[in-house]
mmCIF file of C-alpha atoms and ligand atoms in Angstrom:
data_model
loop_
_atom_site.group_PDB
_atom_site.id
_atom_site.type_symbol
_atom_site.label_atom_id
_atom_site.label_comp_id
_atom_site.label_asym_id
_atom_site.label_seq_id
_atom_site.Cartn_x
_atom_site.Cartn_y
_atom_site.Cartn_z
ATOM 1 C CA UNK A 1 -0.802 -15.174 21.426
ATOM 2 C CA UNK A 2 1.372 -13.071 19.184
ATOM 3 C CA UNK A 3 0.720 -13.649 15.503
ATOM 4 C CA UNK A 4 3.266 -13.992 12.746
ATOM 5 C CA UNK A 5 3.419 -10.634 10.959
ATOM 6 C CA UNK A 6 5.453 -10.252 7.797
ATOM 7 C CA UNK A 7 5.897 -6.760 6.399
ATOM 8 C CA UNK A 8 6.731 -5.762 2.837
ATOM 9 C CA UNK A 9 7.520 -2.098 2.247
ATOM 10 C CA UNK A 10 8.772 -0.408 -0.871
ATOM 11 C CA UNK A 11 8.077 2.150 -3.576
ATOM 12 C CA UNK A 12 5.174 2.118 -6.035
ATOM 13 C CA UNK A 13 5.505 -0.480 -8.759
ATOM 14 C CA UNK A 14 8.138 -2.655 -7.052
ATOM 15 C CA UNK A 15 5.745 -5.621 -7.179
ATOM 16 C CA UNK A 16 4.631 -5.633 -3.523
ATOM 17 C CA UNK A 17 1.045 -6.585 -4.355
ATOM 18 C CA UNK A 18 1.819 -9.605 -6.532
ATOM 19 C CA UNK A 19 4.549 -10.789 -4.206
ATOM 20 C CA UNK A 20 2.494 -10.371 -1.038
ATOM 21 C CA UNK A 21 -0.410 -12.261 -2.628
ATOM 22 C CA UNK A 22 1.855 -15.190 -3.505
ATOM 23 C CA UNK A 23 3.558 -15.192 -0.127
ATOM 24 C CA UNK A 24 0.272 -15.044 1.795
ATOM 25 C CA UNK A 25 -1.077 -17.904 -0.342
ATOM 26 C CA UNK A 26 2.006 -20.010 0.361
ATOM 27 C CA UNK A 27 1.720 -19.341 4.090
ATOM 28 C CA UNK A 28 -2.069 -19.740 4.194
ATOM 29 C CA UNK A 29 -2.585 -16.367 5.839
ATOM 30 C CA UNK A 30 -4.251 -13.086 4.914
ATOM 31 C CA UNK A 31 -2.668 -10.307 2.895
ATOM 32 C CA UNK A 32 -3.355 -6.730 3.853
ATOM 33 C CA UNK A 33 -2.843 -4.059 1.210
ATOM 34 C CA UNK A 34 -2.540 -0.959 3.390
ATOM 35 C CA UNK A 35 -2.311 1.339 0.348
ATOM 36 C CA UNK A 36 -5.978 0.469 -0.231
ATOM 37 C CA UNK A 37 -6.824 2.172 3.080
ATOM 38 C CA UNK A 38 -5.175 5.419 1.966
ATOM 39 C CA UNK A 39 -7.011 5.062 -1.319
ATOM 40 C CA UNK A 40 -10.264 4.550 0.635
ATOM 41 C CA UNK A 41 -9.606 7.813 2.479
ATOM 42 C CA UNK A 42 -8.996 9.587 -0.853
ATOM 43 C CA UNK A 43 -12.160 8.059 -2.319
ATOM 44 C CA UNK A 44 -14.302 9.352 0.547
ATOM 45 C CA UNK A 45 -12.626 12.783 0.473
ATOM 46 C CA UNK A 46 -13.793 13.089 -3.136
ATOM 47 C CA UNK A 47 -17.244 11.600 -2.510
ATOM 48 C CA UNK A 48 -17.928 13.855 0.456
ATOM 49 C CA UNK A 49 -16.173 16.848 -1.071
ATOM 50 C CA UNK A 50 -13.999 17.398 2.013
ATOM 51 C CA UNK A 51 -11.616 20.344 2.213
ATOM 52 C CA UNK A 52 -9.003 17.999 3.581
ATOM 53 C CA UNK A 53 -6.194 20.574 3.732
ATOM 54 C CA UNK A 54 -8.189 22.110 6.602
ATOM 55 C CA UNK A 55 -7.182 20.179 9.730
ATOM 56 C CA UNK A 56 -10.487 20.616 11.574
ATOM 57 C CA UNK A 57 -12.537 19.466 8.575
ATOM 58 C CA UNK A 58 -10.148 16.539 8.039
ATOM 59 C CA UNK A 59 -10.434 15.429 11.692
ATOM 60 C CA UNK A 60 -14.240 15.601 11.610
ATOM 61 C CA UNK A 61 -14.261 13.545 8.446
ATOM 62 C CA UNK A 62 -11.831 10.955 9.864
ATOM 63 C CA UNK A 63 -13.901 10.498 13.005
ATOM 64 C CA UNK A 64 -16.817 9.269 10.865
ATOM 65 C CA UNK A 65 -14.752 7.143 8.501
ATOM 66 C CA UNK A 66 -15.596 3.431 8.582
ATOM 67 C CA UNK A 67 -13.157 1.421 6.454
ATOM 68 C CA UNK A 68 -12.936 -2.361 6.743
ATOM 69 C CA UNK A 69 -11.434 -5.196 4.786
ATOM 70 C CA UNK A 70 -13.420 -8.216 3.778
ATOM 71 C CA UNK A 71 -12.030 -11.454 2.462
ATOM 72 C CA UNK A 72 -14.236 -12.642 -0.389
ATOM 73 C CA UNK A 73 -13.807 -15.497 -2.857
ATOM 74 C CA UNK A 74 -12.162 -13.169 -5.375
ATOM 75 C CA UNK A 75 -9.692 -11.741 -2.873
ATOM 76 C CA UNK A 76 -9.387 -8.778 -0.579
ATOM 77 C CA UNK A 77 -12.222 -6.202 -0.729
ATOM 78 C CA UNK A 78 -12.367 -2.775 0.843
ATOM 79 C CA UNK A 79 -15.646 -1.599 2.366
ATOM 80 C CA UNK A 80 -16.477 1.960 3.326
ATOM 81 C CA UNK A 81 -19.518 2.221 5.618
ATOM 82 C CA UNK A 82 -20.527 -1.231 4.406
ATOM 83 C CA UNK A 83 -20.229 -0.429 0.691
ATOM 84 C CA UNK A 84 -17.704 -2.343 -1.416
ATOM 85 C CA UNK A 85 -15.517 0.375 -2.976
ATOM 86 C CA UNK A 86 -12.763 -1.972 -4.244
ATOM 87 C CA UNK A 87 -13.378 -1.323 -7.969
ATOM 88 C CA UNK A 88 -13.324 2.443 -7.452
ATOM 89 C CA UNK A 89 -10.031 3.113 -5.706
ATOM 90 C CA UNK A 90 -7.537 2.583 -8.542
ATOM 91 C CA UNK A 91 -8.173 5.681 -10.635
ATOM 92 C CA UNK A 92 -5.257 8.056 -11.374
ATOM 93 C CA UNK A 93 -7.046 10.821 -9.423
ATOM 94 C CA UNK A 94 -7.317 8.640 -6.326
ATOM 95 C CA UNK A 95 -3.723 7.462 -6.723
ATOM 96 C CA UNK A 96 -2.397 11.016 -6.509
ATOM 97 C CA UNK A 97 -4.808 12.141 -3.770
ATOM 98 C CA UNK A 98 -4.031 9.041 -1.656
ATOM 99 C CA UNK A 99 -0.352 9.953 -1.787
ATOM 100 C CA UNK A 100 -1.057 13.591 -0.843
ATOM 101 C CA UNK A 101 -3.514 12.732 1.955
ATOM 102 C CA UNK A 102 -1.156 10.081 3.344
ATOM 103 C CA UNK A 103 1.271 12.885 4.256
ATOM 104 C CA UNK A 104 -1.217 14.136 6.893
ATOM 105 C CA UNK A 105 -0.506 12.873 10.385
ATOM 106 C CA UNK A 106 -4.239 12.826 11.244
ATOM 107 C CA UNK A 107 -4.831 10.412 8.356
ATOM 108 C CA UNK A 108 -1.939 8.183 9.377
ATOM 109 C CA UNK A 109 -2.985 7.945 13.005
ATOM 110 C CA UNK A 110 -6.610 7.224 12.037
ATOM 111 C CA UNK A 111 -5.404 4.198 10.063
ATOM 112 C CA UNK A 112 -2.751 3.005 12.506
ATOM 113 C CA UNK A 113 -5.068 1.319 15.017
ATOM 114 C CA UNK A 114 -7.115 -0.264 12.252
ATOM 115 C CA UNK A 115 -3.986 -1.935 10.856
ATOM 116 C CA UNK A 116 -2.772 -3.094 14.274
ATOM 117 C CA UNK A 117 -6.239 -4.436 15.053
ATOM 118 C CA UNK A 118 -6.055 -6.744 12.031
ATOM 119 C CA UNK A 119 -2.645 -8.010 13.164
ATOM 120 C CA UNK A 120 -4.026 -8.851 16.622
ATOM 121 C CA UNK A 121 -6.526 -11.263 15.065
ATOM 122 C CA UNK A 122 -4.380 -13.388 12.774
ATOM 123 C CA UNK A 123 -1.105 -14.095 10.971
ATOM 124 C CA UNK A 124 -0.759 -11.713 8.037
ATOM 125 C CA UNK A 125 1.424 -10.304 5.295
ATOM 126 C CA UNK A 126 1.166 -6.508 5.364
ATOM 127 C CA UNK A 127 2.302 -4.449 2.390
ATOM 128 C CA UNK A 128 2.769 -0.698 2.400
ATOM 129 C CA UNK A 129 5.303 2.052 3.006
ATOM 130 C CA UNK A 130 5.714 2.208 6.803
ATOM 131 C CA UNK A 131 4.852 -1.321 7.880
ATOM 132 C CA UNK A 132 8.273 -2.233 9.257
ATOM 133 C CA UNK A 133 9.192 1.253 10.458
ATOM 134 C CA UNK A 134 6.048 2.572 12.177
ATOM 135 C CA UNK A 135 3.059 0.244 12.223
ATOM 136 C CA UNK A 136 4.803 -3.037 13.124
ATOM 137 C CA UNK A 137 8.268 -2.239 14.482
ATOM 138 C CA UNK A 138 8.420 -5.752 15.997
ATOM 139 C CA UNK A 139 7.147 -7.652 12.976
ATOM 140 C CA UNK A 140 8.394 -11.224 12.705
ATOM 141 C CA UNK A 141 10.227 -10.590 9.417
ATOM 142 C CA UNK A 142 10.524 -7.350 7.439
ATOM 143 C CA UNK A 143 11.227 -7.024 3.742
ATOM 144 C CA UNK A 144 12.042 -3.949 1.701
ATOM 145 C CA UNK A 145 11.263 -4.553 -1.951
ATOM 146 C CA UNK A 146 12.609 -2.184 -4.562
ATOM 147 C CA UNK A 147 13.317 -2.057 -8.286
ATOM 148 C CA UNK A 148 14.831 0.384 -10.792
ATOM 149 C CA UNK A 149 12.581 3.312 -11.663
ATOM 150 C CA UNK A 150 12.466 2.361 -15.380
ATOM 151 C CA UNK A 151 11.510 -1.222 -14.578
ATOM 152 C CA UNK A 152 8.713 -0.051 -12.239
ATOM 153 C CA UNK A 153 7.458 2.472 -14.768
ATOM 154 C CA UNK A 154 7.475 -0.180 -17.508
ATOM 155 C CA UNK A 155 5.390 -2.553 -15.350
ATOM 156 C CA UNK A 156 2.866 0.171 -14.552
ATOM 157 C CA UNK A 157 2.733 1.207 -18.194
ATOM 158 C CA UNK A 158 1.980 -2.382 -19.275
ATOM 159 C CA UNK A 159 -0.762 -2.635 -16.623
ATOM 160 C CA UNK A 160 -2.607 0.502 -17.733
ATOM 161 C CA UNK A 161 -2.211 0.281 -21.490
ATOM 162 C CA UNK A 162 -5.851 1.134 -22.065
ATOM 163 C CA UNK A 163 -5.374 4.578 -20.525
ATOM 164 C CA UNK A 164 -3.333 5.678 -23.571
ATOM 165 C CA UNK A 165 -0.700 7.375 -21.454
ATOM 166 C CA UNK A 166 2.828 8.028 -22.685
ATOM 167 C CA UNK A 167 5.537 5.934 -21.040
ATOM 168 C CA UNK A 168 7.391 9.108 -20.029
ATOM 169 C CA UNK A 169 4.276 10.375 -18.247
ATOM 170 C CA UNK A 170 3.852 7.119 -16.289
ATOM 171 C CA UNK A 171 7.524 7.288 -15.330
ATOM 172 C CA UNK A 172 7.207 10.898 -14.176
ATOM 173 C CA UNK A 173 4.178 10.069 -12.035
ATOM 174 C CA UNK A 174 5.958 7.170 -10.359
ATOM 175 C CA UNK A 175 8.947 9.405 -9.737
ATOM 176 C CA UNK A 176 6.724 12.091 -8.233
ATOM 177 C CA UNK A 177 5.103 9.538 -5.926
ATOM 178 C CA UNK A 178 8.561 8.251 -4.916
ATOM 179 C CA UNK A 179 9.600 11.783 -4.017
ATOM 180 C CA UNK A 180 6.369 12.583 -2.153
ATOM 181 C CA UNK A 181 6.311 9.271 -0.272
ATOM 182 C CA UNK A 182 10.022 9.449 0.618
ATOM 183 C CA UNK A 183 10.301 13.090 1.594
ATOM 184 C CA UNK A 184 7.148 13.525 3.657
ATOM 185 C CA UNK A 185 7.667 14.246 7.352
ATOM 186 C CA UNK A 186 5.171 11.620 8.588
ATOM 187 C CA UNK A 187 6.223 7.979 8.290
ATOM 188 C CA UNK A 188 8.230 8.462 5.109
ATOM 189 C CA UNK A 189 8.976 5.516 2.877
ATOM 190 C CA UNK A 190 12.282 4.040 4.047
ATOM 191 C CA UNK A 191 13.570 0.620 4.942
ATOM 192 C CA UNK A 192 13.444 -0.398 8.608
ATOM 193 C CA UNK A 193 16.984 -0.838 9.959
ATOM 194 C CA UNK A 194 16.348 -4.579 10.315
ATOM 195 C CA UNK A 195 14.600 -5.054 6.942
ATOM 196 C CA UNK A 196 15.855 -7.565 4.402
ATOM 197 C CA UNK A 197 16.358 -5.729 1.097
ATOM 198 C CA UNK A 198 15.354 -7.425 -2.148
ATOM 199 C CA UNK A 199 16.026 -5.917 -5.553
ATOM 200 C CA UNK A 200 13.146 -7.108 -7.746
ATOM 201 C CA UNK A 201 14.316 -5.395 -10.943
ATOM 202 C CA UNK A 202 15.254 -8.601 -12.710
ATOM 203 C CA UNK A 203 13.366 -11.231 -10.747
ATOM 204 C CA UNK A 204 9.939 -12.714 -11.379
ATOM 205 C CA UNK A 205 7.435 -12.438 -8.501
ATOM 206 C CA UNK A 206 7.923 -16.148 -7.797
ATOM 207 C CA UNK A 207 11.695 -15.702 -7.624
ATOM 208 C CA UNK A 208 11.226 -12.843 -5.144
ATOM 209 C CA UNK A 209 8.952 -15.011 -3.006
ATOM 210 C CA UNK A 210 11.459 -17.868 -3.061
ATOM 211 C CA UNK A 211 14.088 -15.471 -1.739
ATOM 212 C CA UNK A 212 11.679 -14.436 1.011
ATOM 213 C CA UNK A 213 11.002 -18.024 2.035
ATOM 214 C CA UNK A 214 14.696 -18.411 2.744
ATOM 215 C CA UNK A 215 14.266 -15.943 5.654
ATOM 216 C CA UNK A 216 11.047 -17.399 7.109
HETATM 217 O O1 DC B 1 0.485 1.143 -2.488
HETATM 218 P P1 DC B 1 -0.486 2.146 -3.128
HETATM 219 O O2 DC B 1 0.010 2.699 -4.423
HETATM 220 O O3 DC B 1 -1.862 1.584 -3.249
HETATM 221 O O4 DC B 1 -0.540 3.335 -2.061
HETATM 222 C C1 DC B 1 -1.257 4.523 -2.296
HETATM 223 C C2 DC B 1 -0.615 5.656 -1.505
HETATM 224 O O5 DC B 1 -0.838 5.433 -0.109
HETATM 225 C C3 DC B 1 0.896 5.810 -1.663
HETATM 226 O O6 DC B 1 1.248 6.825 -2.561
HETATM 227 C C4 DC B 1 1.395 6.167 -0.301
HETATM 228 C C5 DC B 1 0.301 5.799 0.642
HETATM 229 N N1 DC B 1 0.643 4.737 1.560
HETATM 230 C C6 DC B 1 1.245 5.097 2.730
HETATM 231 O O7 DC B 1 1.550 6.267 2.927
HETATM 232 N N2 DC B 1 1.516 4.156 3.677
HETATM 233 C C7 DC B 1 1.203 2.876 3.455
HETATM 234 N N3 DC B 1 1.457 1.985 4.398
HETATM 235 C C8 DC B 1 0.609 2.483 2.235
HETATM 236 C C9 DC B 1 0.355 3.436 1.289
#
């Protein structure tokens, strides 16, 4: 049986995570944060000190990679070779390396089957950058969530207040990630032709989800 797959793509800071959590809760299905997989790759590259720009070394590394999601009481967890690495994948260093490594086609194809495998098992809300364009071209419904750069930077800034970063620096980093994610040759961030676009700049997460329900 084909499962109901809802995809949410969009740039960093548009609110995909909060919105996909709410939507998955409403629908009683799982949420899959595919960015976490790219972060898991970055985490292991650092741990194992891989020279990932070297294609042969990267391929060897990817063939041993064992990333899996687990659904625990407190939400989605990411395991690498059985170890829960969820609390370790949100550092600024991993954020930037995940974006850089995600431009490699070997990395993308290593994660493609894993993502499709999850979709074969159950209904799910998938959030990422290439869900509707590459991973699930025949998803049941596709959304493209975006918001003004300043609004996204402000949200990120409020989230990471303890890091004592200047607002302008947070904004620059988001802009750099937008550029890298949009301009890369492999599965660049872009809306699928049949995606429903939602501008989340001035909507609460709940308001975004209500808009989504209208299409489900
Ligand atoms: O959503 P995030 O910030 O956790 O994603 C981290 C990086 O992973 C992001 O800069 C781009 C990449 N990514 C991707 O290329 N494709 C996806 N489906 C999800 C994330």
